[in-house]
mmCIF file of C-alpha atoms in Angstrom:
data_model
loop_
_atom_site.group_PDB
_atom_site.id
_atom_site.type_symbol
_atom_site.label_atom_id
_atom_site.label_comp_id
_atom_site.label_asym_id
_atom_site.label_seq_id
_atom_site.Cartn_x
_atom_site.Cartn_y
_atom_site.Cartn_z
ATOM 1 C CA MET A 1 -28.175 38.422 21.632
ATOM 2 C CA LYS A 2 -28.963 34.769 20.998
ATOM 3 C CA THR A 3 -27.606 35.026 17.462
ATOM 4 C CA ALA A 4 -24.290 36.410 18.685
ATOM 5 C CA ASN A 5 -23.901 33.496 21.124
ATOM 6 C CA ARG A 6 -24.678 30.901 18.447
ATOM 7 C CA LEU A 7 -22.307 32.329 15.831
ATOM 8 C CA PRO A 8 -19.133 30.691 17.241
ATOM 9 C CA GLN A 9 -20.944 27.354 17.532
ATOM 10 C CA VAL A 10 -22.179 27.526 13.950
ATOM 11 C CA LEU A 11 -18.718 28.482 12.699
ATOM 12 C CA LEU A 12 -17.110 25.651 14.639
ATOM 13 C CA ILE A 13 -19.576 23.076 13.318
ATOM 14 C CA SER A 14 -19.256 24.294 9.735
ATOM 15 C CA MET A 15 -15.436 24.237 9.938
ATOM 16 C CA MET A 16 -15.509 20.687 11.321
ATOM 17 C CA LEU A 17 -17.807 19.551 8.519
ATOM 18 C CA LEU A 18 -15.576 21.194 5.952
ATOM 19 C CA PHE A 19 -12.408 19.522 7.213
ATOM 20 C CA LEU A 20 -13.903 16.141 8.067
ATOM 21 C CA SER A 21 -16.013 15.586 4.973
ATOM 22 C CA PRO A 22 -14.174 14.002 2.064
ATOM 23 C CA ILE A 23 -13.953 16.181 -0.999
ATOM 24 C CA GLN A 24 -13.945 14.311 -4.267
ATOM 25 C CA GLY A 25 -10.827 15.980 -5.669
ATOM 26 C CA TRP A 26 -8.736 15.376 -2.564
ATOM 27 C CA THR A 27 -9.481 11.717 -1.973
ATOM 28 C CA GLN A 28 -7.250 8.938 -3.171
ATOM 29 C CA GLU A 29 -7.149 5.226 -2.684
ATOM 30 C CA LYS A 30 -6.334 4.309 0.891
ATOM 31 C CA ARG A 31 -2.714 3.313 1.248
ATOM 32 C CA ILE A 32 -1.927 0.157 3.208
ATOM 33 C CA LYS A 33 0.326 0.996 6.113
ATOM 34 C CA LYS A 34 3.354 -1.024 7.044
ATOM 35 C CA PRO A 35 2.984 -2.790 10.424
ATOM 36 C CA LYS A 36 4.409 -0.681 13.244
ATOM 37 C CA ARG A 37 5.571 -3.545 15.430
ATOM 38 C CA LYS A 38 8.124 -6.040 14.299
ATOM 39 C CA SER A 39 7.544 -9.700 15.021
ATOM 40 C CA LYS A 40 11.186 -10.205 16.083
ATOM 41 C CA ILE A 41 11.420 -13.105 13.651
ATOM 42 C CA ALA A 42 14.135 -12.057 11.215
ATOM 43 C CA SER A 43 12.841 -13.803 8.100
ATOM 44 C CA VAL A 44 9.296 -12.467 8.586
ATOM 45 C CA ASP A 45 10.487 -8.925 9.286
ATOM 46 C CA ASN A 46 12.740 -8.979 6.200
ATOM 47 C CA PHE A 47 9.879 -10.324 4.073
ATOM 48 C CA VAL A 48 7.555 -7.582 5.337
ATOM 49 C CA ASN A 49 10.171 -4.873 4.684
ATOM 50 C CA HIS A 50 10.882 -6.067 1.138
ATOM 51 C CA SER A 51 7.158 -6.440 0.416
ATOM 52 C CA PHE A 52 6.362 -2.915 1.491
ATOM 53 C CA GLU A 53 9.296 -1.511 -0.499
ATOM 54 C CA LEU A 54 7.797 -3.154 -3.568
ATOM 55 C CA TYR A 55 4.304 -1.988 -2.612
ATOM 56 C CA HIS A 56 5.489 1.595 -2.238
ATOM 57 C CA LYS A 57 6.989 1.590 -5.741
ATOM 58 C CA VAL A 58 3.893 0.079 -7.325
ATOM 59 C CA PHE A 59 1.568 2.402 -5.394
ATOM 60 C CA VAL A 60 3.476 5.503 -6.527
ATOM 61 C CA TYR A 61 3.458 4.310 -10.146
ATOM 62 C CA ASP A 62 -0.262 3.495 -9.909
ATOM 63 C CA SER A 63 -1.000 6.925 -8.427
ATOM 64 C CA LEU A 64 0.882 8.641 -11.248
ATOM 65 C CA ILE A 65 -0.969 6.648 -13.891
ATOM 66 C CA LYS A 66 -4.354 7.366 -12.279
ATOM 67 C CA ALA A 67 -3.481 11.072 -12.130
ATOM 68 C CA GLU A 68 -2.744 10.811 -15.874
ATOM 69 C CA VAL A 69 0.845 11.968 -15.439
ATOM 70 C CA GLU A 70 3.155 10.796 -18.192
ATOM 71 C CA VAL A 71 5.908 8.730 -16.618
ATOM 72 C CA PRO A 72 9.227 8.955 -18.551
ATOM 73 C CA VAL A 73 10.503 5.683 -19.993
ATOM 74 C CA GLU A 74 13.775 5.906 -18.018
ATOM 75 C CA ILE A 75 11.875 6.088 -14.738
ATOM 76 C CA GLU A 76 9.626 3.169 -15.738
ATOM 77 C CA ASP A 77 12.678 1.072 -16.615
ATOM 78 C CA GLU A 78 14.377 1.907 -13.307
ATOM 79 C CA LEU A 79 11.171 1.131 -11.440
ATOM 80 C CA MET A 80 10.857 -2.236 -13.134
ATOM 81 C CA GLU A 81 14.507 -3.067 -12.423
ATOM 82 C CA ARG A 82 14.122 -2.272 -8.733
ATOM 83 C CA ALA A 83 10.815 -4.121 -8.548
ATOM 84 C CA GLU A 84 12.474 -7.229 -9.991
ATOM 85 C CA ARG A 85 15.201 -7.015 -7.338
ATOM 86 C CA ASP A 86 12.540 -6.662 -4.625
ATOM 87 C CA VAL A 87 10.679 -9.718 -5.918
ATOM 88 C CA ASP A 88 13.925 -11.709 -5.971
ATOM 89 C CA SER A 89 14.622 -10.759 -2.368
ATOM 90 C CA LEU A 90 11.078 -11.828 -1.445
ATOM 91 C CA TRP A 91 11.680 -15.270 -2.912
ATOM 92 C CA GLN A 92 14.858 -15.642 -0.861
ATOM 93 C CA GLU A 93 12.950 -14.946 2.373
ATOM 94 C CA VAL A 94 9.969 -17.232 1.690
ATOM 95 C CA ALA A 95 11.906 -20.466 2.259
ATOM 96 C CA ASP A 96 12.637 -19.787 5.932
ATOM 97 C CA ILE A 97 9.374 -18.163 7.049
ATOM 98 C CA ALA A 98 7.306 -21.255 7.933
ATOM 99 C CA GLU A 99 10.090 -22.919 9.918
ATOM 100 C CA ASP A 100 11.011 -19.731 11.779
ATOM 101 C CA ILE A 101 7.397 -19.036 12.733
ATOM 102 C CA SER A 102 6.834 -22.580 14.017
ATOM 103 C CA ASP A 103 9.945 -22.352 16.238
ATOM 104 C CA ALA A 104 8.971 -18.964 17.747
ATOM 105 C CA PRO A 105 6.996 -18.333 20.955
ATOM 106 C CA PHE A 106 3.223 -17.853 20.647
ATOM 107 C CA MET A 107 3.175 -14.032 20.869
ATOM 108 C CA ARG A 108 5.829 -13.700 18.172
ATOM 109 C CA GLN A 109 3.832 -16.117 16.025
ATOM 110 C CA ALA A 110 0.757 -13.919 16.477
ATOM 111 C CA LYS A 111 2.637 -10.727 15.528
ATOM 112 C CA ALA A 112 4.216 -12.481 12.549
ATOM 113 C CA THR A 113 0.825 -13.716 11.343
ATOM 114 C CA PHE A 114 -0.667 -10.237 11.673
ATOM 115 C CA ASN A 115 2.252 -8.695 9.767
ATOM 116 C CA LEU A 116 2.058 -11.346 7.047
ATOM 117 C CA ASN A 117 -1.684 -10.765 6.614
ATOM 118 C CA ARG A 118 -1.104 -7.062 6.073
ATOM 119 C CA THR A 119 1.721 -7.922 3.678
ATOM 120 C CA LYS A 120 -0.617 -10.260 1.804
ATOM 121 C CA ASN A 121 -2.960 -7.330 1.136
ATOM 122 C CA ALA A 122 -0.096 -5.162 -0.092
ATOM 123 C CA LEU A 123 1.178 -7.899 -2.411
ATOM 124 C CA LYS A 124 -2.349 -8.511 -3.696
ATOM 125 C CA PHE A 125 -2.532 -4.828 -4.655
ATOM 126 C CA CYS A 126 0.843 -5.110 -6.399
ATOM 127 C CA MET A 127 -0.262 -8.175 -8.317
ATOM 128 C CA MET A 128 -3.515 -6.556 -9.480
ATOM 129 C CA ALA A 129 -1.753 -3.330 -10.508
ATOM 130 C CA VAL A 130 0.964 -5.137 -12.446
ATOM 131 C CA LYS A 131 -1.623 -7.336 -14.133
ATOM 132 C CA THR A 132 -3.689 -4.300 -15.101
ATOM 133 C CA TYR A 133 -0.817 -2.248 -16.515
ATOM 134 C CA PHE A 134 1.299 -4.895 -18.171
ATOM 135 C CA VAL A 135 -1.070 -7.710 -19.070
ATOM 136 C CA GLY A 136 -4.282 -5.709 -19.598
ATOM 137 C CA THR A 137 -7.847 -6.156 -18.468
ATOM 138 C CA GLU A 138 -10.809 -7.997 -19.959
ATOM 139 C CA GLU A 139 -12.226 -4.662 -21.165
ATOM 140 C CA ASP A 140 -9.003 -3.964 -23.095
ATOM 141 C CA GLU A 141 -9.222 -7.395 -24.727
ATOM 142 C CA GLU A 142 -12.856 -6.856 -25.737
ATOM 143 C CA GLU A 143 -11.988 -3.481 -27.276
ATOM 144 C CA GLY A 144 -9.190 -5.087 -29.285
ATOM 145 C CA ASN A 145 -11.508 -7.703 -30.831
#
């Protein structure tokens, strides 16, 4: 009788452990999420949008490379072309950000700073991925010598 009462509890606990425990084959690098709230400062919001468009492209390419999927040359070329356009649009937004933030009310400044910090992490990932794939790593250089 006691065993029959405990069976649903044991099943529930084992199912929770199965679904909540990370399985090595299913895990992937944690993706940085775009900020949900806009700062209502146009230059900052545009910079964040363009940054996360670039981040998304680099993250997808990085995921494909890590999964050892062969990316066709045409797709790589298109990706690089779009990434260059995204970087150009980032440079256009940078000039106005500091002035627009300083003129905004305190709460908008706080939201803008939070959004820019998250964007900084996304751009740091992009920079490291591009450096790794197109410039190489120290290990690659040592192997070449």
